[in-house]
Structure formats: structure tokens, C-alpha cells
Short mmCIF file of C-alpha atoms and ligand atoms in Angstrom, two decimals:
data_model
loop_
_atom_site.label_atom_id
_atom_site.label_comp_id
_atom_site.label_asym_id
_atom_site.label_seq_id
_atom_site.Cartn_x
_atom_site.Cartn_y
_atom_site.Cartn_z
CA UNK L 1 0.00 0.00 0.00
CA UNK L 2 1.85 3.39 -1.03
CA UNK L 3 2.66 5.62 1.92
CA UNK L 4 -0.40 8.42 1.02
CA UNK L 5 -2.90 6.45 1.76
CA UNK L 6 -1.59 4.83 4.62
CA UNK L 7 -1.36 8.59 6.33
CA UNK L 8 -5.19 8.40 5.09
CA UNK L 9 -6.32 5.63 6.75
CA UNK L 10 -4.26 6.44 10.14
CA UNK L 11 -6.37 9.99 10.13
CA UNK L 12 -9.99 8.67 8.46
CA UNK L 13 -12.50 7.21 11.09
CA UNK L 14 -12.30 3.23 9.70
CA UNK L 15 -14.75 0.64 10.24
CA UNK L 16 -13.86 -2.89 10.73
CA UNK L 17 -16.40 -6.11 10.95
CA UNK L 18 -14.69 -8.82 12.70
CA UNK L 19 -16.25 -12.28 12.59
CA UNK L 20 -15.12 -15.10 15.02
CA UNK L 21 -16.38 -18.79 15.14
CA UNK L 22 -13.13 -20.87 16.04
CA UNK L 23 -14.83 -22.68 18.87
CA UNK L 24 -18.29 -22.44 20.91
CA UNK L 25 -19.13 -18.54 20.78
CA UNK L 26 -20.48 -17.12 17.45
CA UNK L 27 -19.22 -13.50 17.53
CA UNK L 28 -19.25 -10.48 15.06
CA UNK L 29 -17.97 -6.79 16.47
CA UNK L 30 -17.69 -3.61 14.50
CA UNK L 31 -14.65 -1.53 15.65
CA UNK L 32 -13.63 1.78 14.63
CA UNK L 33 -10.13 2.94 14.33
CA UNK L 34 -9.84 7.25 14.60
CA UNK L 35 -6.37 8.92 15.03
CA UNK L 36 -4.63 5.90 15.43
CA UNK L 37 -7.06 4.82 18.92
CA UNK L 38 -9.32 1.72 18.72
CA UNK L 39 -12.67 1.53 19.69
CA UNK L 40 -15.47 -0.72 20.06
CA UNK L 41 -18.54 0.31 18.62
CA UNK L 42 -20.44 -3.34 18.68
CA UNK L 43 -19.58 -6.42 20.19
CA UNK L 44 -22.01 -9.56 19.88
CA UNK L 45 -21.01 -12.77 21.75
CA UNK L 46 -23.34 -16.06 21.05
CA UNK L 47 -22.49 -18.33 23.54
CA UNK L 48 -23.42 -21.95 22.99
CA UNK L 49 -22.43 -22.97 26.68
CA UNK L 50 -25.53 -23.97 27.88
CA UNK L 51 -25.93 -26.36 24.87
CA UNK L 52 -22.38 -28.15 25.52
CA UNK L 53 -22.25 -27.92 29.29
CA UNK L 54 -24.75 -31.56 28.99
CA UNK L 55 -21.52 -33.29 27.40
CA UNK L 56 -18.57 -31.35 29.75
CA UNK L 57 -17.14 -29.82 26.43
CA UNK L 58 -17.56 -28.40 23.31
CA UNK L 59 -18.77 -31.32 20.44
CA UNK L 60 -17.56 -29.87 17.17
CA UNK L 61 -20.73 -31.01 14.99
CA UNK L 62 -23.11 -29.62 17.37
CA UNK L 63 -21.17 -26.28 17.58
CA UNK L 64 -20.66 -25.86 13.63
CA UNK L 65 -24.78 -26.83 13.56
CA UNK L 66 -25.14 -23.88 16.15
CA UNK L 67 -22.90 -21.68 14.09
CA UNK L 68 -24.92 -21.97 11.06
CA UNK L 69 -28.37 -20.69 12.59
CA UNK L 70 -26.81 -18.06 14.70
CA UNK L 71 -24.29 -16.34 12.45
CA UNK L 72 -26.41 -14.01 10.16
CA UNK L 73 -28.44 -12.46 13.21
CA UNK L 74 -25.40 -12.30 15.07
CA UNK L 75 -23.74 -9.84 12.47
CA UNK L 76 -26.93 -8.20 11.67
CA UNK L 77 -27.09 -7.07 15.22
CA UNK L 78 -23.25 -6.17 15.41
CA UNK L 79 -24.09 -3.64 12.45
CA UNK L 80 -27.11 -2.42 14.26
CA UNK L 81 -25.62 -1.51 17.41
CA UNK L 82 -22.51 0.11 16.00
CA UNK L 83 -25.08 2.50 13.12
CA UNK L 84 -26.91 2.74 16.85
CA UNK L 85 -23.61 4.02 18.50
CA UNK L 86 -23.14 6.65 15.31
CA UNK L 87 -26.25 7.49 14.91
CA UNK L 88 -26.44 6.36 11.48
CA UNK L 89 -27.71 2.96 9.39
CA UNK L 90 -24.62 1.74 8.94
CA UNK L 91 -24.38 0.54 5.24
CA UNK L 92 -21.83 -2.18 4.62
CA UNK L 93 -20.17 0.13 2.04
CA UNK L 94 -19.04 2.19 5.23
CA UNK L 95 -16.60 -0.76 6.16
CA UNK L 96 -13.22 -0.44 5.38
CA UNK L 97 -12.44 -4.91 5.76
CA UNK L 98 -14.12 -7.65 7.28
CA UNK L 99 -11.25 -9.57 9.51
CA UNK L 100 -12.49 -13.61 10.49
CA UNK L 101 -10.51 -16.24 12.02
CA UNK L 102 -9.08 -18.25 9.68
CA UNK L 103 -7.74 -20.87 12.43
CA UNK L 104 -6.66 -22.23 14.75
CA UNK L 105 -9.37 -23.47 16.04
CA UNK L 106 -12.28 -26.33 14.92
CA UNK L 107 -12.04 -26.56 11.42
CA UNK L 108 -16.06 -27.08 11.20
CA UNK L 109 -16.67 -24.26 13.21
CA UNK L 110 -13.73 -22.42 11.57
CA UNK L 111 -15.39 -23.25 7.94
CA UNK L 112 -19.19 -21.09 9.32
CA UNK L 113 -17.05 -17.86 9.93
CA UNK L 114 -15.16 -18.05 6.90
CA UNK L 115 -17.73 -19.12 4.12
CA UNK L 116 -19.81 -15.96 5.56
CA UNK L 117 -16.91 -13.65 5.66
CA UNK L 118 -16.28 -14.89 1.89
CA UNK L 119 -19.68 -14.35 0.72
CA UNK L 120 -19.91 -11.03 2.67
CA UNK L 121 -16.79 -9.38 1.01
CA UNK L 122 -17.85 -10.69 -2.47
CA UNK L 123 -21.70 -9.34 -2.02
CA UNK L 124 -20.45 -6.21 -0.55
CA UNK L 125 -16.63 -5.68 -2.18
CA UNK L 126 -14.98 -5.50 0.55
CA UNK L 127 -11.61 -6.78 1.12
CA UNK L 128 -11.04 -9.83 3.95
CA UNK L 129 -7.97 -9.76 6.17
CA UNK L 130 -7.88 -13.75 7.45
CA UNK L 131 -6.93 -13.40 11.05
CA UNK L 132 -4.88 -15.92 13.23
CA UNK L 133 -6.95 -16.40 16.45
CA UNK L 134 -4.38 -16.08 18.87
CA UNK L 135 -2.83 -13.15 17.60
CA UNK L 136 -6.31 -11.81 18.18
CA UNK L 137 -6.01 -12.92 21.57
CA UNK L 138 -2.94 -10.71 21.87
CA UNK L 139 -4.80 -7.68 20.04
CA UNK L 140 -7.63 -7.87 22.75
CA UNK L 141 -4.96 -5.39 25.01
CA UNK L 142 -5.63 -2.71 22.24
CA UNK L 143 -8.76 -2.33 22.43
CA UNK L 144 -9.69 1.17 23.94
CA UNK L 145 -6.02 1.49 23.89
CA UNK L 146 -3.63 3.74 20.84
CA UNK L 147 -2.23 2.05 18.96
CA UNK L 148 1.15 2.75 19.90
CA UNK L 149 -0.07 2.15 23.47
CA UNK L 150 3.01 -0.23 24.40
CA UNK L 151 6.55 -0.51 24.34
CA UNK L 152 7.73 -3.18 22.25
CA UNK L 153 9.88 -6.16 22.46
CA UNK L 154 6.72 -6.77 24.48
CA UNK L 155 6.36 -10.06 26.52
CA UNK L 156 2.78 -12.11 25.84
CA UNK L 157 1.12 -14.79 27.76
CA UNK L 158 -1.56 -16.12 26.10
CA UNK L 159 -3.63 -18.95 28.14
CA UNK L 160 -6.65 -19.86 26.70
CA UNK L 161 -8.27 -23.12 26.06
CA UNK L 162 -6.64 -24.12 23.75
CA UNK L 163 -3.23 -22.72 24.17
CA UNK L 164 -0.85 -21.94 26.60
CA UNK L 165 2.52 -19.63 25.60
CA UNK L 166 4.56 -17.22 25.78
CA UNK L 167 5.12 -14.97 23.00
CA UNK L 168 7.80 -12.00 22.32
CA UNK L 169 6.01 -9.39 20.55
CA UNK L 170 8.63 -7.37 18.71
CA UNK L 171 6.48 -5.38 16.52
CA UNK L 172 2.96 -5.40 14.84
CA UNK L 173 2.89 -8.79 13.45
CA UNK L 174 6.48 -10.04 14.46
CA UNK L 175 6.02 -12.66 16.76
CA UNK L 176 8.46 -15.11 18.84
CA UNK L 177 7.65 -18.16 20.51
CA UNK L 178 9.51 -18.52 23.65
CA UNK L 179 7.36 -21.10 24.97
CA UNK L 180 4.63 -23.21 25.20
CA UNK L 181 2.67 -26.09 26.51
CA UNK L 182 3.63 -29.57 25.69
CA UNK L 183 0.66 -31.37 26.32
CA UNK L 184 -2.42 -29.57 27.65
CA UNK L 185 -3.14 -26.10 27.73
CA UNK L 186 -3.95 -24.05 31.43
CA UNK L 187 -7.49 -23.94 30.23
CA UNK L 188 -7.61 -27.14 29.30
CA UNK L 189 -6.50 -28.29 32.65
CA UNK L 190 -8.83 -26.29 34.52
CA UNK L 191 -11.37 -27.65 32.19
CA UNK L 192 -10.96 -31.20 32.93
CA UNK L 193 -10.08 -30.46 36.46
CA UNK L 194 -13.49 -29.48 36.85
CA UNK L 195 -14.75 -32.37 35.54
CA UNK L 196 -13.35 -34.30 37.58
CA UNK L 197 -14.69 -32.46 40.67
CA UNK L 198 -18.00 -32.88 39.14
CA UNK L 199 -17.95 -28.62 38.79
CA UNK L 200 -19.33 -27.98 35.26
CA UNK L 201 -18.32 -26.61 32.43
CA UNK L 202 -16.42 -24.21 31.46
CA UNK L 203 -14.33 -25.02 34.15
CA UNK L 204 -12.06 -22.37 34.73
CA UNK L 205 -14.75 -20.09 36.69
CA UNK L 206 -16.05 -23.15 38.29
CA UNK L 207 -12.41 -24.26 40.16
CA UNK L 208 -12.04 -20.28 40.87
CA UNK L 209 -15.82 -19.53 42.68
CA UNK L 210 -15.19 -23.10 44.17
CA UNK L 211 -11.83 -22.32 45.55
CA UNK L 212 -12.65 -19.00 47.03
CA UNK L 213 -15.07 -20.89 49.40
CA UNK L 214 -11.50 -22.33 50.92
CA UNK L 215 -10.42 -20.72 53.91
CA UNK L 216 -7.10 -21.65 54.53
CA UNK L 217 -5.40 -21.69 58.27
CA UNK L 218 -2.67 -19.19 57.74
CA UNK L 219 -3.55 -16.25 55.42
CA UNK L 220 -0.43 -14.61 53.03
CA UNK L 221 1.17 -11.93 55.93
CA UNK L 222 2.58 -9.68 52.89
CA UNK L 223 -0.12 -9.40 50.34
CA UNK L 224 -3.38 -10.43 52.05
CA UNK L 225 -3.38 -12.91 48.97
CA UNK L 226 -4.58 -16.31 50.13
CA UNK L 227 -1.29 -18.76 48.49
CA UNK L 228 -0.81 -22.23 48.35
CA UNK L 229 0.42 -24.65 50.69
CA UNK L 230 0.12 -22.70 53.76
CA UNK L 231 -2.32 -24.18 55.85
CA UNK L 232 -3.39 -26.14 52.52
CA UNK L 233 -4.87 -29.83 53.75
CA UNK L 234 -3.78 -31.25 49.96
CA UNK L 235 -0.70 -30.37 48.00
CA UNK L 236 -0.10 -30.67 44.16
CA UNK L 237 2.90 -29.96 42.10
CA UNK L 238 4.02 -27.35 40.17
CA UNK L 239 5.43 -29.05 36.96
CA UNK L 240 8.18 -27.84 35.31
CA UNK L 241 8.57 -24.51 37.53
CA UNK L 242 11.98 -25.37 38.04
CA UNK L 243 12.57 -26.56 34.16
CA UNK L 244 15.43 -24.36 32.80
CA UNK L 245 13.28 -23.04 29.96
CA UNK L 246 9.99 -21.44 29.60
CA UNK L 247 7.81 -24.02 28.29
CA UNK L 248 4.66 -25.67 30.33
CA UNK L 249 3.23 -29.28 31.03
CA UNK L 250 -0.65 -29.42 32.61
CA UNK L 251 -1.40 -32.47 32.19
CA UNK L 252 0.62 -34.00 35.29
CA UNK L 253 -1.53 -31.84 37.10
CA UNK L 254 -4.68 -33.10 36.70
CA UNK L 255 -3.39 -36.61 36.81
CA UNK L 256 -2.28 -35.70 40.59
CA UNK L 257 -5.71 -34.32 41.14
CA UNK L 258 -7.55 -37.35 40.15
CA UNK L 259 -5.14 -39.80 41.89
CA UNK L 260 -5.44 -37.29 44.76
CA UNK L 261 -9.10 -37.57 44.89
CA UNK L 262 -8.83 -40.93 43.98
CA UNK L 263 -6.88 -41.60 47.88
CA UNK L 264 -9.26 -39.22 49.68
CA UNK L 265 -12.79 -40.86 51.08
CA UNK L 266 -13.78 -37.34 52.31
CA UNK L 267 -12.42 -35.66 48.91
CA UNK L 268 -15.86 -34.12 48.26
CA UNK L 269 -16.20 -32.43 51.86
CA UNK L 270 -12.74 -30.67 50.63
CA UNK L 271 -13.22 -29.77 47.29
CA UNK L 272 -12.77 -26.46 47.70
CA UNK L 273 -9.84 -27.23 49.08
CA UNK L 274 -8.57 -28.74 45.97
CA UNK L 275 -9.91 -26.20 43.86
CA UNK L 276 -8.21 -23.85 45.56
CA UNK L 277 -4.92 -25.88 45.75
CA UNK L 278 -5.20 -26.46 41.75
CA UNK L 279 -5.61 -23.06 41.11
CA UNK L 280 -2.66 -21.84 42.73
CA UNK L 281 -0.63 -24.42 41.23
CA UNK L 282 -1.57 -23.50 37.96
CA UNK L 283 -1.09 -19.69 38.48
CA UNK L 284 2.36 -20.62 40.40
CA UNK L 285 3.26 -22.00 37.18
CA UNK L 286 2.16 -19.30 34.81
CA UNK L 287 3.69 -16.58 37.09
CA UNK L 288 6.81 -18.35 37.23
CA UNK L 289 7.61 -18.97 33.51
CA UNK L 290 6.08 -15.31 32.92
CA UNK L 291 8.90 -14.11 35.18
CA UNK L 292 11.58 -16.29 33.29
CA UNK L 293 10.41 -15.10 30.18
CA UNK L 294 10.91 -11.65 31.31
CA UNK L 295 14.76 -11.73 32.21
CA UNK L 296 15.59 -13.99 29.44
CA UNK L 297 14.17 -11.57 26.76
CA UNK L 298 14.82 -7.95 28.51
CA UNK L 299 10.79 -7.35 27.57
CA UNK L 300 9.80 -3.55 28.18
CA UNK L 301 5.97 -4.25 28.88
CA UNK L 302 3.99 -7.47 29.83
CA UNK L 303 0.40 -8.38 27.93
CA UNK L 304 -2.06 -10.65 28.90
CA UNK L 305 -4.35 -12.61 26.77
CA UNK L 306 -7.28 -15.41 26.80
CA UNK L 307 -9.88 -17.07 28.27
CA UNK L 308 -7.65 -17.94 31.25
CA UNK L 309 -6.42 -14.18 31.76
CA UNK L 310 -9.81 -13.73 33.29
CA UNK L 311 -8.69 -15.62 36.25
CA UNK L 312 -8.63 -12.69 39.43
CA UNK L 313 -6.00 -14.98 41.13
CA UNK L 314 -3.40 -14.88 37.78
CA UNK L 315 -4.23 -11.29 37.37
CA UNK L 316 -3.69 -10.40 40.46
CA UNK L 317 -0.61 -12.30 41.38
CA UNK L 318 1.30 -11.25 37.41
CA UNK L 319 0.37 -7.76 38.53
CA UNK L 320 2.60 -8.49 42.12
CA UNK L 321 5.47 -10.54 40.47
CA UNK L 322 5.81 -7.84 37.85
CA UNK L 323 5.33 -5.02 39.36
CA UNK L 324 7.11 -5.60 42.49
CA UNK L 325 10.01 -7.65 41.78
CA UNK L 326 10.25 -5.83 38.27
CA UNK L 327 9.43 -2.18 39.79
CA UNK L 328 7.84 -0.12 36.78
CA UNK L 329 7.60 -2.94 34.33
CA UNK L 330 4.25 -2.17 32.61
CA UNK L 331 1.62 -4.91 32.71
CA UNK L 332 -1.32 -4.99 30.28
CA UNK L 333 -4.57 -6.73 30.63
CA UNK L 334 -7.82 -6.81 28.65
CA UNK L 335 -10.75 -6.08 30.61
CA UNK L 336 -12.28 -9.83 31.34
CA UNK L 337 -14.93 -9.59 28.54
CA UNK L 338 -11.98 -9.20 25.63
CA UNK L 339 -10.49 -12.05 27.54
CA UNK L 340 -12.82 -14.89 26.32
CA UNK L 341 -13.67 -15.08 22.71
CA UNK L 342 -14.74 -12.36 21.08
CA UNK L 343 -14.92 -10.96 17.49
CA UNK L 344 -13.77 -7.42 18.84
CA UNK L 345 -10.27 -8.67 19.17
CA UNK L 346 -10.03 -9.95 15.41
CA UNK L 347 -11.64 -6.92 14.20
CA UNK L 348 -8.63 -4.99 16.31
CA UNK L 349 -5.94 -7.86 14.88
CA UNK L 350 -7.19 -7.24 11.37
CA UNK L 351 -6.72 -3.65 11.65
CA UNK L 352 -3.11 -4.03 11.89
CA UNK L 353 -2.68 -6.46 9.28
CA UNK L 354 -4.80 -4.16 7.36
CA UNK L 355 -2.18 -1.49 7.50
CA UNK L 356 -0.40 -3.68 6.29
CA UNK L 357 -1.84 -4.02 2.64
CA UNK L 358 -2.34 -7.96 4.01
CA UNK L 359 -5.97 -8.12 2.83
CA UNK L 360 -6.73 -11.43 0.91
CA UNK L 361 -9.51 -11.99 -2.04
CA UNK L 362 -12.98 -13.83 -1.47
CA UNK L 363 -11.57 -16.60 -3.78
CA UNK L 364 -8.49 -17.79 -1.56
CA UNK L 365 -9.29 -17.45 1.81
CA UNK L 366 -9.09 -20.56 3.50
CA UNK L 367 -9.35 -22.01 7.09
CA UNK L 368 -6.29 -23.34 8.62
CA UNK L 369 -7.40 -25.21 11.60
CA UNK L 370 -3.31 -25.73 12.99
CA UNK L 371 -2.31 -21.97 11.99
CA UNK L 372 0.60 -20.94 14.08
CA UNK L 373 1.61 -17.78 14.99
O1 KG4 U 1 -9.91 -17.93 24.96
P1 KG4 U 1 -11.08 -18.79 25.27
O2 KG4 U 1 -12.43 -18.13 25.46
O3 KG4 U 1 -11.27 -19.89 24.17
C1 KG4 U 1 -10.17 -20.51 23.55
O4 KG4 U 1 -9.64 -19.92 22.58
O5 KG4 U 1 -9.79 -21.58 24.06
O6 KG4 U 1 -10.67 -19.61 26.58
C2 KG4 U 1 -11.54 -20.52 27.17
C3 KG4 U 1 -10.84 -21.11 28.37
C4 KG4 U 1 -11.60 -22.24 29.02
O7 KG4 U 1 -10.74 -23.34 29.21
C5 KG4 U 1 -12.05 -21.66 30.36
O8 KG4 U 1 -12.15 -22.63 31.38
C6 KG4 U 1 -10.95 -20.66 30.63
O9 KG4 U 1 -10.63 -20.11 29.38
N1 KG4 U 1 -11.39 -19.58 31.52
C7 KG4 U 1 -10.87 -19.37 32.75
C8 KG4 U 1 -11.61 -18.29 33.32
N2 KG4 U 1 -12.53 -17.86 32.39
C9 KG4 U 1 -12.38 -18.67 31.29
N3 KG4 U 1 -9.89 -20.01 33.41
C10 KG4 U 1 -9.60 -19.59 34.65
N4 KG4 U 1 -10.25 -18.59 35.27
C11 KG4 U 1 -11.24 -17.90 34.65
N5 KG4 U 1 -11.88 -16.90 35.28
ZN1 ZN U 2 -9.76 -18.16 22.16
#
């Protein structure tokens, strides 16, 4: 894209529609992008929880099935409510791109998103900027933010369902893997930890309302932050804290949960004492490697991303770690709702890639259900 009408589009008010259907939530957002700050002028979430909470997890026909019925309203009312928050009808010839996940993620979910983007951006001639769902995950922190909001090399921990990692952000689109998971991700594990404690689904707000019934014998002296193992009745590890690198393993941990429960009669008079024990040792974990991550790579900000960045415990424990050891590092978080899945972050993703020039025709976008970043 020549350098005139990138000035342009930095100064013009633009309009993106992002799509998102990688999983369980059918999403569509319209953001607008004015003097280089991002804003959300719709947001529509479609969650299909209640549907797979019956199974404990998310069955891939029955969300694509789901996907199908819900999508159109779903962007209809995404284009109401931002012509609502302008005080206009928002035509679709007001849009600058449509931005949809184009993986990872369920590739018959994946497929719903991307067959509507495609038709969309043919019907209306727009262009379509595919978007790589994690690096939407990472785009969530600039929402409401400039877009020169952060200091880069920034540090990234993404923990969603799906993934867990840590990410070196060195620029708008230039991204580092410094480490990941190597079997299941820290959603994932609280996810089938709650399963096991018979807690529902999804199971990461289940194992934190559970554990906050826990009131453990010794409260933290410096931080008034309940911690783990003091005055904890049940003790699971920490795997790999010690590990001399910065990648992650979950899946020990919920094998020592079930045996643990397993060797327990009374386990069910102390779940919340196991919920609260897990939860620690998963945040121990996170807040560990996050710190590693940081002196290995000389980061100048940390970001925080996915469904598991909702967690109160991990946000408030990263924001101790970094802050305190670290002094003024600056730590970034999305507020809980741009967390979880949400089409607001692609929409803000696709805007950079739009920038960019990176938009894509209607006839070759494809899904990619094992994108990387
Ligand atoms: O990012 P996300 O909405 O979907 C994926 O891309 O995977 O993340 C969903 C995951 C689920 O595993 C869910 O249990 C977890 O995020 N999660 C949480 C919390 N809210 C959602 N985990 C811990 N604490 C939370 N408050
Ligand atoms: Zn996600």
C-alpha cells in the first residue's frame, strides 16, 4: 500500500467487521479505528455454553450446527448496534475490511465464519484480512487502547483453552515463541479439572468460585493474597517450575488431582480445598515462567491474553510478580470480557494487518485449523 494512503487511513475514522467462530461462541464486532485509537462500537457474543455444558465440552458437529443458525443475526445485530452508536444505518459500504478467524481453532466451526466472511466481502466488495486467532487474543490489550499504546519487544502470555505460551512481541505482526505447553493447555487443565470435581463446564470459573469458598489456616502476611500450601490440607505440584526453559506441562496436574481424589474418602467435603490448591498451582506455574520469560528476553511491557487471563487470582498475582520484583515494568490486561472469545479482538488484529496491505480476495481465503503464529 503506497505511503499516502496509509497517512489516510491512520487519520480517516475506519470501520472494521470482525467475525469469530473458532470454537463455541459465534461472535461479530464492529470496531472503529480514529487517530490511530481503537474503539469498540459493537460487540455480539453467542455463547453456545448452555448447549455443551450436557456433554462437559464443546462437540464440534453440534457447535458448527449452532454456528450456522446463529451467524447471520449475530452480524446483523453487530451492524445495528454500532449505526446505533453513530447514529447512522450503517451501510456495509461504510466498512473499510471484514477480519475472520481463519484458524486455529475447529475446522467445522472455523469453515461457518469463513464461508460468511467470503460471501460477505464478495456481495459487498470488501476486502477480507484472514486473522490468526491467537494473535487476536494478543490484540484484545488494544482495544480502547492507541495504537502505539506499548513498548515493544513486548512479553505475551496467552492462556486460553486451547493454548498456553509465551510470545515475544517485537512489533505489529512479528512474533516469537519462547514457549509453550507440551501437552495440555492451562485452560484445558482447569477444564478437565473441573470435571473431575464434578464442577461444570467451562471449568475455569467453576475451580475459581469453588476455591474461594476455601479458607485456609494461615492467610499470606505480605499481600493479604490467600497462596498455596500454607495451611493447605492437599498439596499438588508445580510441573516444570523449576525446568530451565519457559515451556509448560498441565497435564501431570490433573493426573495428581484425580489420583489425589482418587486416595481421599472425604475428597468431596474438601473440594474447595482442591480447587483452591489447583488453582494456585496452575497460576504458580504461569507466574513463574512469565517471570523467566521476562529476564531472558529484557521485555519492556507485559500483555495478557485469553480465556484464562480472566482468572482474578493470575491477574492479580502477574500484577505483584511484575510489578514488584520488576518495579515499573508495565503490565497490560484486557478487561475480562476481551479475555474470552470475542470478534472485537479480530476486528482490532485485522486492523493491523490491514495497515499492512495484508488483505486477501474472497476466492483464496481458506481455514487453517493448525495456523501458528
Ligand atoms: O480464549 P477462550 O475463550 O477460548 C479458547 O480460545 O480456548 O478460553 C476458554 C478457556 C476455558 O478453558 C475456560 O475454562 C478458561 O478459558 N477460563 C478461565 C476463566 N474464564 C475462562 N480459566 C480460569 N479462570 C477464569 N476466570
Ligand atoms: Zn480463544
Amino acid at each position: 500500500m503506497e505511503n499516502r494512503a496509509l497517512d489516510y487511513m491512520k487519520q480517516a475514522e475506519i470501520l472494521i467487521l470482525g467475525i469469530e467462530t473458532s470454537c463455541d461462541e459465534t461472535a461479530a464486532a464492529v470496531i472503529s479505528v480514529s487517530n490511530n485509537r481503537l474503539a469498540v462500537l459493537s460487540d455480539v457474543v453467542s455463547s453456545q455454553i448452555e448447549i455443551h455444558k450436557v456433554y462437559g465440552g464443546v462437540v464440534p458437529e453440534v457447535a458448527a450446527r449452532e454456528h450456522v443458525s446463529r451467524i447471520l443475526p449475530v452480524i446483523n445485530r453487530a451492524l445495528a448496534e454500532a449505526g446505533a452508536a453513530l447514529s447512522i444505518v450503517l451501510s456495509p459500504g461504510r466498512l473499510a475490511a471484514i477480519a475472520v478467524t481463519a484458524g486455529p481453532g475447529l475446522i467445522t466451526s472455523l469453515l461457518i465464519g469463513v464461508e460468511t466472511a467470503r460471501s460477505l466481502s464478495a456481495a459487498w466488495a470488501l476486502p477480507l484480512i484472514p486473522v490468526n486467532h491467537i494473535e487476536g487474543h494478543i490484540y484484545a490489550n488494544f482495544i480502547g487502547e492507541s495504537a502505539e499504546a506499548f513498548e515493544f519487544p513486548a512479553l505475551v502470555l496467552t492462556v486460553s483453552g486451547g493454548h498456553t505460551m509465551l510470545v515475544l512481541m517485537r512489533g505489529h505482526g512479528r512474533f516469537e515463541m519462547i514457549g509453550e505447553t507440551l501437552d495440555d493447555a492451562a485452560g484445558e487443565a482447569f477444564d478437565k479439572a473441573a470435571q473431575l470435581m464434578g464442577l461444570g463446564f467451562p471449568g475455569g470459573p467453576a475451580v475459581s468460585i469453588k476455591a474461594s469458598e476455601y479458607r485456609p489456616a494461615v492467610p499470606s502476611p505480605n499481600t493479604g493474597l490467600k497462596t498455596g500450601r500454607q495451611g493447605s490440607e492437599v498439596s499438588l505440584p508445580r510441573p516444570m517450575i523449576e525446568s530451565n526453559n519457559c515451556n509448560f506441562s498441565f497435564s501431570g496436574l490433573k493426573t495428581a488431582l484425580r489420583y489425589a481424589i482418587e486416595k481421599d474418602p472425604d475428597w468431596r467435603s474438601r473440594t474447595p480445598a482442591y480447587a483452591f490448591e489447583f488453582e494456585q498451582a496452575v497460576t504458580d506455574v504461569l507466574v513463574g515462567k512469565t517471570v523467566k520469560a521476562i529476564k531472558a528476553t529484557g521485555a519492556k511491557t507485559l500483555l495478557l491474553s485469553g480465556g484464562v487471563a480472566a482468572n482474578n487470582l493470575l491477574r492479580q498475582r502477574l500484577s505483584l510478580a511484575v510489578g514488584g520484583e520488576y518495579g515499573s515494568l508495565p503490565i497490560h490486561m484486557p478487561a475480562p470480557r476481551y479475555c474470552t472469545d470475542n470478534a472485537a479482538m479480530i476486528a482490532a488484529a485485522g486492523y493491523f494487518r490491514l495497515l499492512k496491505g495484508e488483505t486477501i480476495s474472497y476466492d483464496k481465503i481458506a481455514v487453517s485449523p493448525g495456523m501458528r503464529i
